[in-house]
Coordinates of C-alpha atoms in Angstrom, one line a residue:
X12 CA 0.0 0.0 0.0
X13 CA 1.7 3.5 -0.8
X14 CA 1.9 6.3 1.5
X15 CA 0.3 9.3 1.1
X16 CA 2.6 12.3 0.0
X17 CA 4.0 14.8 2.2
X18 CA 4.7 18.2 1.2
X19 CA 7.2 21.2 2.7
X20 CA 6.1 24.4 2.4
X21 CA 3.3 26.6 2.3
X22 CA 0.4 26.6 3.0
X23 CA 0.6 24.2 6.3
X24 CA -2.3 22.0 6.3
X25 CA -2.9 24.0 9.5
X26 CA -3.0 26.7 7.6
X27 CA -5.2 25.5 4.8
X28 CA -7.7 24.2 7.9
X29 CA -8.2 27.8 8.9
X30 CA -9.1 29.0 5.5
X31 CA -12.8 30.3 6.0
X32 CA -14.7 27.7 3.5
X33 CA -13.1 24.5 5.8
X34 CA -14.0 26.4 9.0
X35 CA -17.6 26.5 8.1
X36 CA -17.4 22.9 6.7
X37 CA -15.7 21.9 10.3
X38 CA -18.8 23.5 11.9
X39 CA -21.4 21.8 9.2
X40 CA -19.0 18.7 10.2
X41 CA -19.1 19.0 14.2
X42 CA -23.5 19.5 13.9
X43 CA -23.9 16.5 12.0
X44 CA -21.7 14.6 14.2
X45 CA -23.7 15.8 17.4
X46 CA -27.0 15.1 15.5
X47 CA -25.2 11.0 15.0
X48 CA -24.4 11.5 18.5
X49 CA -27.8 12.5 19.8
X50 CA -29.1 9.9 17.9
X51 CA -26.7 7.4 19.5
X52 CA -27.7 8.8 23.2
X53 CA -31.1 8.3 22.0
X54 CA -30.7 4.4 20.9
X55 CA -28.9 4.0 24.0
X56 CA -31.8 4.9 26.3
X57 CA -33.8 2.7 24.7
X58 CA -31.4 -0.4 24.7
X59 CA -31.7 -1.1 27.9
X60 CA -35.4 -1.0 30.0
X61 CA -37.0 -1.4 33.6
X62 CA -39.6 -3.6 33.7
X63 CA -41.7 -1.3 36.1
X64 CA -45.1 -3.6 35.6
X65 CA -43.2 -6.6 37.4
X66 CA -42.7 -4.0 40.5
X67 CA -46.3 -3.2 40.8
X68 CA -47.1 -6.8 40.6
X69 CA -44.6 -8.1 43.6
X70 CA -46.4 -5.3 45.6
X71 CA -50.0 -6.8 45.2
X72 CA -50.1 -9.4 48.2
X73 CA -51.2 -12.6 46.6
X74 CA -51.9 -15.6 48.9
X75 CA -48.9 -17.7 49.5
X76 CA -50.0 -21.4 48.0
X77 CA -50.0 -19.3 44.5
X78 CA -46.3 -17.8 44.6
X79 CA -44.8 -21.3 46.0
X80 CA -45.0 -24.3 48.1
X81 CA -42.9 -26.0 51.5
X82 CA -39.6 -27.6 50.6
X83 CA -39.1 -25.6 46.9
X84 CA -36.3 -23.6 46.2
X85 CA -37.1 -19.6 46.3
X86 CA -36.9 -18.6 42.5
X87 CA -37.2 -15.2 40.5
X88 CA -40.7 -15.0 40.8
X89 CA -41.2 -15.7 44.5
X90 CA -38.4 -13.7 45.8
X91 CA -39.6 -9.9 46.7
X92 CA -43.1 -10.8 46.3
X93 CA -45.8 -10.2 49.4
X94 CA -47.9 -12.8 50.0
X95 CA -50.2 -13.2 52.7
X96 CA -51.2 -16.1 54.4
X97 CA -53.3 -17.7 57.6
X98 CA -51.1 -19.6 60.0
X99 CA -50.4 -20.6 63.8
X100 CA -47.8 -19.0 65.5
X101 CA -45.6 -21.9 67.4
X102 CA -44.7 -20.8 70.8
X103 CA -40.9 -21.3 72.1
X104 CA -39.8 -21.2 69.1
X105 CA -39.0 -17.1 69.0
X106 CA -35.7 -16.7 68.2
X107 CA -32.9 -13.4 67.9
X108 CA -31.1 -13.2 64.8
X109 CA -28.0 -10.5 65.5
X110 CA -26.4 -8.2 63.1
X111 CA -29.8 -7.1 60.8
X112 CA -29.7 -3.7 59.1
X113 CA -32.9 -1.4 59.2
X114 CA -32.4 1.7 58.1
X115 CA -28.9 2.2 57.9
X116 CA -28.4 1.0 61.8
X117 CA -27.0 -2.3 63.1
X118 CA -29.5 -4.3 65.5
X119 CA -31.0 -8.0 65.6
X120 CA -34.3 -9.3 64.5
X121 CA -36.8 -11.1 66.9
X122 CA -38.0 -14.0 64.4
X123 CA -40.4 -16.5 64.8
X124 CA -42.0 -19.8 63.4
X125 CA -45.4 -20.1 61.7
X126 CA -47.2 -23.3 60.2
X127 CA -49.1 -22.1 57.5
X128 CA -52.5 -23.0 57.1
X129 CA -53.9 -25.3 54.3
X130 CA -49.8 -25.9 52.7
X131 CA -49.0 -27.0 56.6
X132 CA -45.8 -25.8 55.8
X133 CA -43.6 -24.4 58.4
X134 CA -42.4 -20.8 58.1
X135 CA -39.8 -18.3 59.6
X136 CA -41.1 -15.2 59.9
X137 CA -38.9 -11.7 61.0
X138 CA -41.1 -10.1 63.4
X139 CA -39.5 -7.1 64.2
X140 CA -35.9 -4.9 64.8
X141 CA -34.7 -3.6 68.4
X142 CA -31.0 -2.1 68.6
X143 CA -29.2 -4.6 70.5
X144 CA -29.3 -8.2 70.9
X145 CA -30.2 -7.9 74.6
X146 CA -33.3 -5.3 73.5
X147 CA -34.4 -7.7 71.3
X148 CA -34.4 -10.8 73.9
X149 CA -36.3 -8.7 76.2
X150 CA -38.5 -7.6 73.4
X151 CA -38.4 -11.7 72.9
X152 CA -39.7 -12.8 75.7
X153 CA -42.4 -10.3 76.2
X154 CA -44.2 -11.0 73.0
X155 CA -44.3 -14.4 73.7
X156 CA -46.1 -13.8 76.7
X157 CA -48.4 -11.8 74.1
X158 CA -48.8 -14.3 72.2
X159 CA -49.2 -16.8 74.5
X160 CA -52.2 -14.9 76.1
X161 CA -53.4 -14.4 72.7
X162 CA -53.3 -18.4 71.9
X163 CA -57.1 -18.8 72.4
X164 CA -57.8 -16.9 69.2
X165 CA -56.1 -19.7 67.0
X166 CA -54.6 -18.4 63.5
X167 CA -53.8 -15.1 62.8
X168 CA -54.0 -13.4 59.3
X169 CA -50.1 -12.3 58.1
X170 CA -48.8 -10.2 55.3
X171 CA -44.8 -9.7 54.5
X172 CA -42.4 -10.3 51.6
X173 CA -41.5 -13.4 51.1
X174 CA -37.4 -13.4 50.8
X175 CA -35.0 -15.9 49.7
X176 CA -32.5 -17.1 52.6
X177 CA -29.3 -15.7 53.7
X178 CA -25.9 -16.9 52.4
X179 CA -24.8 -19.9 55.2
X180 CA -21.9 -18.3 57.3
X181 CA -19.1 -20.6 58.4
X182 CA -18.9 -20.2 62.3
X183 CA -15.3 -19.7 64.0
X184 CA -14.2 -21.8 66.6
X185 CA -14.6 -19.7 69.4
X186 CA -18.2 -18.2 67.8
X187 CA -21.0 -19.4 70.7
X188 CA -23.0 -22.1 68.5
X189 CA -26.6 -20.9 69.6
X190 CA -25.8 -17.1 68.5
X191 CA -27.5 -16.4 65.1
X192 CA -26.4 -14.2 62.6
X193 CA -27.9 -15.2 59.7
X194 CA -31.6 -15.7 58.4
X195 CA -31.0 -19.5 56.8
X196 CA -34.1 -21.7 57.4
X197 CA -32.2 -24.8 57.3
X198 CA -30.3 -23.7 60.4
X199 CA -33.7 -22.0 61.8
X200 CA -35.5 -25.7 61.6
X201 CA -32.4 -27.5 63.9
X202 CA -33.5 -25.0 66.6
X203 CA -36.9 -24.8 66.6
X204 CA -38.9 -27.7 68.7
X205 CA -39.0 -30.9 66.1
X206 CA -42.0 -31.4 63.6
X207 CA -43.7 -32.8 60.7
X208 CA -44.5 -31.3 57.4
X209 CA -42.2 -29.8 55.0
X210 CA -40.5 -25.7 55.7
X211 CA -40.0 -23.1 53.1
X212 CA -36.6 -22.3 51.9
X213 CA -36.9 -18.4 52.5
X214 CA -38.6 -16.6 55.0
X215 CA -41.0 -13.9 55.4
X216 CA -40.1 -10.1 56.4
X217 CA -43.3 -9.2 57.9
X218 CA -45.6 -6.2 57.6
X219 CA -47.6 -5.3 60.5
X220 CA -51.0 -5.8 60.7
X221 CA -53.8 -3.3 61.7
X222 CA -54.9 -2.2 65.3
X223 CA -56.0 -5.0 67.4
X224 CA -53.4 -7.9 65.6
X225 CA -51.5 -9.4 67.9
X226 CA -48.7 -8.3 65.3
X227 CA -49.8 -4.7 65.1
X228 CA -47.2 -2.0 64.7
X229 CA -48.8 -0.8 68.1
X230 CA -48.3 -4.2 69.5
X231 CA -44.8 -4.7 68.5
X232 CA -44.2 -1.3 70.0
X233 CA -45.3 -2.0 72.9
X234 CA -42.5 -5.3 73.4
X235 CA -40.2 -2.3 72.0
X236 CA -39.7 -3.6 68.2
X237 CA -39.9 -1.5 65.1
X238 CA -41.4 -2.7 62.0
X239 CA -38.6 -4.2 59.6
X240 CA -37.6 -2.5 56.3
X241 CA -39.2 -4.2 53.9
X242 CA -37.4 -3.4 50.4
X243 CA -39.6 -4.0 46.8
X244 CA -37.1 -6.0 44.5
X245 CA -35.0 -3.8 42.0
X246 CA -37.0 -4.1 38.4
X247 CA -35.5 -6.2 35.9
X248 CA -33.5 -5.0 33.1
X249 CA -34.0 -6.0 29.7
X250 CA -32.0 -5.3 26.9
X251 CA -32.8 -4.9 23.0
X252 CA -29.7 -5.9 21.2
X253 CA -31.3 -4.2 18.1
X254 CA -31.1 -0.2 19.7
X255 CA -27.3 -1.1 21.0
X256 CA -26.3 -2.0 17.8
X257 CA -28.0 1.2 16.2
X258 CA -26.4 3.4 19.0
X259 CA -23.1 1.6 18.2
X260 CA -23.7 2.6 14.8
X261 CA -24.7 6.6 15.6
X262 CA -21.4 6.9 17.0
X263 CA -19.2 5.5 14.3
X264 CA -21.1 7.8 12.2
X265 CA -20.4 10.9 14.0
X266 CA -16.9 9.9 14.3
X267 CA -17.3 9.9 10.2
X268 CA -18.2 13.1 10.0
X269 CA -15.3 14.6 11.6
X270 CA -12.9 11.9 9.4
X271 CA -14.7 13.2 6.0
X272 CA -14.0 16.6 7.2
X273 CA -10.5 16.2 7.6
X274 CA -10.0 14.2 4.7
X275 CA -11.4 16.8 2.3
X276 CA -9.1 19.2 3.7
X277 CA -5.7 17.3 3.1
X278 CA -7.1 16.3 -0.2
X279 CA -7.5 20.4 -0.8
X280 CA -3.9 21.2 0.6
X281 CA -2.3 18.2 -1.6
X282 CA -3.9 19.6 -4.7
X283 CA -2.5 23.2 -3.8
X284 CA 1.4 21.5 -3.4
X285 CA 0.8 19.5 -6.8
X286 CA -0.5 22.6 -8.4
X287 CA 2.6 24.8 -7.5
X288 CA 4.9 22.1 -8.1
X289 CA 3.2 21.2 -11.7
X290 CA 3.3 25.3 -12.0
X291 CA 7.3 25.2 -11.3
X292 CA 8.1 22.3 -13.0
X293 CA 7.1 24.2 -16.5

């Protein structure tokens, strides 16, 4: 492939790029590339969506036997979702769950364990946040005098968001073996008082019920919990291939635009230098 020529003298390329005619080309030049461009931001946006109708759908509480049953994996669908559900609380089997976030601060959860009425499936449940680990024993044991007082009234109505379970954390040696830190099911079920029946593989955040629930926000004030943050799922992306590629394409052209430009003009200063030189030579 041959080189293009190069040239001494005048006029510089520099020089010939400031003549007025490639000035205004440069700006026709810089306009259509930041039309390609805009056209490229505007591909872009629409590459990649939020699917915002699954968000309003996880936030209509459906009953739990239609998101999922006992002893099935939590997937896509059921994770984020609120479900509600009828079911027994099981006394003595309250239990704290240490280091839980709500709202930016460190505390422990008071959780409990639920069989759910027509699945008879067995279900953790996070009751509510208090600030320390002691707070939230004390806050322990007085709602399960609560509820133990409350027994007569047989199932209560509950509505939370169902969440998939923690990661499993490997304990150290010297960890106490009965301190929880995590909110995994399976390690839930080896504590709680033995049964039959299947349990779910995720557990439910719950939302406080209205005034005279025995898991009322006023009622879990009153044993000195707050309600837990309960967090909608982030929307799904989706992505069109198609508008990425288009954007991709926007950009290459606006890139074009400036090339052409500069192209034209050391095509104009060669043909001055062969000019003069044809010009000498005779």
């Amino acid at each position: 492939m041959s080189k293009r020529p190069q040239y001494e003298g005048e006029p510089s390329l520099a020089r010939v790029m400031r003549k007025p005619k490639w000035i205004a080309a440069l700006a026709l030049a810089l306009v259509v590339a930041g039309v390609f461009a805009w056209l490229g931001q505007w591909q872009l946006s629409h590459a990649i969506t939020l699917e915002a109708e699954g968000d309003a759908h996880s936030e209509t509480p459906r009953p739990i036997d239609e998101v999922l049953e006992p002893g099935t994996s939590v997937d896509d669908t059921a994770a984020g979702m609120v479900v509600a559900l009828s079911a027994d609380p099981v006394l003595g089997d309250l239990r704290v769950v240490e280091e839980r976030v709500n709202r930016s601060a460190e505390g422990a959860w008071v959780t409990g364990h639920v069989v759910v009425e027509g699945a008879e499936g067995h279900l953790p449940v996070a009751i509510g946040w208090a600030p320390t680990a002691a707070a939230a024993q004390q806050s322990l044991e007085a709602l399960e005098s609560e509820l133990g007082a409350s027994g007569s009234r047989g199932a209560i109505e509950l509505e939370g968001r169902y969440m998939p379970p923690d990661a499993a954390a490997i304990p150290e040696a010297a960890d106490d073996p009965l301190r929880i830190t995590t909110m995994v099911p399976a390690q839930l079920v080896n504590l709680w008082e033995p049964f039959d029946g299947l349990a779910y593989s995720g557990f439910l955040v719950l939302h406080p019920g209205g005034s005279g629930d025995p898991l009322s926000a006023d009622a879990l004030a009153a044993v000195g919990l707050q309600p837990i943050e309960s967090v909608p799922p982030l929307p799904r992306e989706t992505i069109n291939w198609l508008n990425l590629f288009y954007a991709a394409e926007w950009v290459v052209f606006a890139g074009f635009a400036v090339f052409f430009w500069t192209r034209l003009v050391r095509d104009d200063w060669e043909r001055i230098h062969e000019l003069r030189l044809q010009t000498e030579a005779a």
